[in-house]
GROMACS .gro file of C-alpha atoms in nm:
model
  185
    1MET     CA    1   0.000   0.000   0.000
    2PRO     CA    2   0.148   0.340  -0.097
    3LEU     CA    3   0.162   0.638   0.138
    4ASP     CA    4  -0.172   0.804   0.057
    5PRO     CA    5  -0.265   1.049   0.337
    6LYS     CA    6  -0.611   1.124   0.196
    7LEU     CA    7  -0.707   0.756   0.192
    8LEU     CA    8  -0.544   0.686   0.528
    9HIS     CA    9  -0.719   0.981   0.698
   10THR     CA   10  -1.062   0.889   0.564
   11ASN     CA   11  -1.038   0.511   0.602
   12PRO     CA   12  -0.941   0.404   0.956
   13MET     CA   13  -0.927   0.038   0.856
   14ALA     CA   14  -0.679   0.112   0.576
   15ALA     CA   15  -0.477   0.327   0.817
   16ASP     CA   16  -0.460   0.043   1.070
   17VAL     CA   17  -0.350  -0.204   0.802
   18PHE     CA   18  -0.085   0.039   0.679
   19LEU     CA   19   0.046   0.117   1.029
   20GLY     CA   20   0.071  -0.253   1.115
   21SER     CA   21   0.266  -0.324   0.799
   22HIS     CA   22   0.630  -0.308   0.697
   23LYS     CA   23   0.564   0.034   0.545
   24GLY     CA   24   0.416   0.156   0.873
   25THR     CA   25   0.745   0.066   1.042
   26ILE     CA   26   0.935   0.255   0.773
   27LEU     CA   27   0.718   0.566   0.815
   28HIS     CA   28   0.771   0.560   1.192
   29GLU     CA   29   1.150   0.532   1.168
   30ILE     CA   30   1.180   0.792   0.892
   31GLY     CA   31   0.992   1.030   1.122
   32HIS     CA   32   1.266   0.980   1.383
   33TYR     CA   33   1.542   1.028   1.123
   34VAL     CA   34   1.398   1.356   0.990
   35ALA     CA   35   1.335   1.499   1.338
   36ALA     CA   36   1.686   1.407   1.452
   37ASN     CA   37   1.828   1.602   1.159
   38LEU     CA   38   1.618   1.919   1.187
   39ASP     CA   39   1.863   2.099   1.417
   40GLY     CA   40   2.195   1.954   1.306
   41LEU     CA   41   2.363   1.650   1.161
   42THR     CA   42   2.264   1.320   1.322
   43CYS     CA   43   2.437   1.027   1.155
   44GLY     CA   44   2.324   0.671   1.200
   45HIS     CA   45   2.129   0.386   1.048
   46ILE     CA   46   1.765   0.318   0.980
   47ILE     CA   47   1.704  -0.045   1.071
   48ILE     CA   48   1.399  -0.220   0.930
   49PRO     CA   49   1.339  -0.590   1.003
   50VAL     CA   50   1.279  -0.820   0.707
   51ASP     CA   51   1.002  -0.993   0.902
   52THR     CA   52   0.705  -0.778   0.806
   53ASP     CA   53   0.495  -0.908   1.096
   54ARG     CA   54   0.718  -0.735   1.351
   55HIS     CA   55   0.680  -0.362   1.416
   56SER     CA   56   1.026  -0.319   1.562
   57GLY     CA   57   1.244  -0.097   1.348
   58ALA     CA   58   1.480   0.169   1.477
   59PHE     CA   59   1.672   0.479   1.385
   60VAL     CA   60   2.004   0.423   1.562
   61PRO     CA   61   2.234   0.726   1.578
   62LEU     CA   62   2.609   0.678   1.593
   63ASP     CA   63   2.757   0.722   1.941
   64LEU     CA   64   2.863   1.086   1.894
   65SER     CA   65   2.526   1.180   1.745
   66ALA     CA   66   2.346   1.000   2.029
   67GLU     CA   67   2.549   1.194   2.286
   68ILE     CA   68   2.453   1.522   2.121
   69LEU     CA   69   2.084   1.426   2.120
   70CYS     CA   70   2.098   1.317   2.485
   71SER     CA   71   2.253   1.648   2.589
   72ASP     CA   72   1.962   1.853   2.448
   73PRO     CA   73   1.628   1.772   2.619
   74ALA     CA   74   1.417   1.973   2.372
   75ARG     CA   75   1.572   1.794   2.075
   76TRP     CA   76   1.540   1.459   2.258
   77SER     CA   77   1.168   1.527   2.307
   78LEU     CA   78   1.120   1.608   1.939
   79VAL     CA   79   1.308   1.298   1.821
   80SER     CA   80   1.126   1.071   2.069
   81SER     CA   81   0.790   1.197   1.947
   82ALA     CA   82   0.858   1.197   1.574
   83GLY     CA   83   0.764   0.838   1.487
   84VAL     CA   84   0.422   0.861   1.650
   85LEU     CA   85   0.364   1.212   1.513
   86ALA     CA   86   0.457   1.109   1.159
   87GLU     CA   87   0.194   0.837   1.189
   88TYR     CA   88  -0.063   1.089   1.315
   89HIS     CA   89   0.021   1.334   1.037
   90PHE     CA   90   0.002   1.085   0.751
   91CYS     CA   91  -0.264   0.846   0.887
   92GLY     CA   92  -0.472   1.046   1.134
   93ARG     CA   93  -0.389   0.785   1.400
   94ALA     CA   94  -0.085   0.607   1.542
   95MET     CA   95   0.018   0.263   1.658
   96VAL     CA   96   0.086   0.383   2.010
   97GLY     CA   97   0.127   0.027   2.141
   98ALA     CA   98   0.426  -0.025   1.910
   99ALA     CA   99   0.598   0.290   2.038
  100ARG     CA  100   0.684   0.164   2.387
  101GLY     CA  101   1.055   0.228   2.326
  102ASP     CA  102   0.981   0.590   2.231
  103PHE     CA  103   0.780   0.641   2.550
  104ALA     CA  104   1.056   0.481   2.760
  105ALA     CA  105   1.321   0.703   2.599
  106TYR     CA  106   1.111   1.012   2.669
  107GLN     CA  107   1.037   0.907   3.026
  108ALA     CA  108   1.407   0.844   3.093
  109VAL     CA  109   1.466   1.216   3.046
  110PHE     CA  110   1.137   1.376   3.153
  111GLY     CA  111   1.009   1.139   3.422
  112LEU     CA  112   0.723   0.894   3.438
  113MET     CA  113   0.384   1.000   3.309
  114PRO     CA  114   0.092   0.824   3.141
  115GLU     CA  115   0.129   0.756   2.769
  116ASP     CA  116  -0.186   0.959   2.693
  117ALA     CA  117  -0.029   1.263   2.860
  118ILE     CA  118   0.294   1.212   2.666
  119VAL     CA  119   0.110   1.191   2.332
  120GLU     CA  120  -0.087   1.504   2.423
  121ARG     CA  121   0.236   1.690   2.506
  122TRP     CA  122   0.409   1.564   2.192
  123THR     CA  123   0.116   1.669   1.975
  124ARG     CA  124   0.102   2.015   2.133
  125ASP     CA  125   0.478   2.073   2.121
  126HIS     CA  126   0.592   1.903   1.800
  127LEU     CA  127   0.315   1.806   1.554
  128ASP     CA  128   0.336   2.136   1.362
  129ARG     CA  129   0.709   2.094   1.315
  130ILE     CA  130   0.671   1.737   1.190
  131ALA     CA  131   0.390   1.847   0.954
  132ALA     CA  132   0.613   2.125   0.819
  133HIS     CA  133   0.863   1.859   0.707
  134ALA     CA  134   0.608   1.613   0.567
  135ALA     CA  135   0.753   1.638   0.216
  136CYS     CA  136   1.097   1.535   0.347
  137ILE     CA  137   0.945   1.246   0.542
  138GLU     CA  138   0.753   1.131   0.235
  139GLN     CA  139   1.058   1.152   0.008
  140ASN     CA  140   1.270   0.951   0.253
  141PHE     CA  141   0.986   0.704   0.305
  142ASP     CA  142   0.989   0.635  -0.072
  143ARG     CA  143   1.369   0.592  -0.068
  144CYS     CA  144   1.358   0.356   0.227
  145VAL     CA  145   1.081   0.145   0.068
  146TYR     CA  146   1.293   0.123  -0.247
  147TYR     CA  147   1.602   0.012  -0.052
  148CYS     CA  148   1.402  -0.248   0.139
  149ASN     CA  149   1.240  -0.384  -0.178
  150SER     CA  150   1.576  -0.404  -0.357
  151ASN     CA  151   1.756  -0.560  -0.056
  152ARG     CA  152   2.042  -0.319  -0.122
  153PHE     CA  153   2.129  -0.287   0.246
  154LEU     CA  154   2.014  -0.629   0.365
  155THR     CA  155   2.222  -0.766   0.653
  156ASP     CA  156   2.103  -1.095   0.799
  157ASN     CA  157   1.735  -1.033   0.882
  158HIS     CA  158   1.742  -0.652   0.876
  159HIS     CA  159   1.773  -0.373   0.626
  160VAL     CA  160   2.047  -0.148   0.771
  161ILE     CA  161   2.027   0.172   0.569
  162PRO     CA  162   2.299   0.435   0.627
  163SER     CA  163   2.159   0.780   0.696
  164CYS     CA  164   2.380   0.921   0.420
  165GLU     CA  165   2.139   0.754   0.175
  166MET     CA  166   1.852   0.973   0.297
  167ARG     CA  167   1.773   1.336   0.208
  168PRO     CA  168   1.823   1.548   0.520
  169PRO     CA  169   1.567   1.817   0.601
  170GLN     CA  170   1.844   2.081   0.613
  171GLN     CA  171   2.095   2.151   0.338
  172ARG     CA  172   2.443   2.013   0.409
  173GLY     CA  173   2.778   2.105   0.269
  174LEU     CA  174   2.996   1.863   0.076
  175ARG     CA  175   3.224   1.795   0.374
  176ALA     CA  176   2.933   1.703   0.603
  177ARG     CA  177   2.788   1.473   0.338
  178LEU     CA  178   3.123   1.302   0.281
  179ASP     CA  179   3.184   1.267   0.657
  180GLU     CA  180   2.843   1.109   0.701
  181ALA     CA  181   2.909   0.866   0.415
  182VAL     CA  182   3.242   0.761   0.569
  183TRP     CA  183   3.094   0.725   0.919
  184THR     CA  184   2.784   0.530   0.816
  185TYR     CA  185   2.912   0.305   0.540
   0.00000   0.00000   0.00000
């Protein structure tokens, strides 16, 4: 099923099928990638399992990038929220049950609170910013689907896609692009 926001917003059943699929996992992880790169370079890998029944992908920043994210609570909040908010933006709903890791990461920095309260805070604080970069999310979603379908970055039972293969939301200079390629390949 392609990423069709009009269909997904008007047909909850289609949205649920999409979100529970391999492509739903890709959308979620691309949301994290784009948010992580809104305020600076965050290198890493988008990891999508081959097993399409599992909703357990990840955007895994390299150690230095992870340290930078961890040192900035506002950026950490945005990145933690981005998978769920990308789902809300494109589908009108989210697979909140599959985002337990995102909630745990958020709670590790901001303290324990109910998931409903976290989603409400994320929506209030970050949904507009995610929506403003919807075109970037959609473009990278298409790239990631292509890489998964072609098995270009298949390693064992996971597609491990270097972030240098994605289009960042902010323009980067040649040196930054080359550094990212070296670090992630």
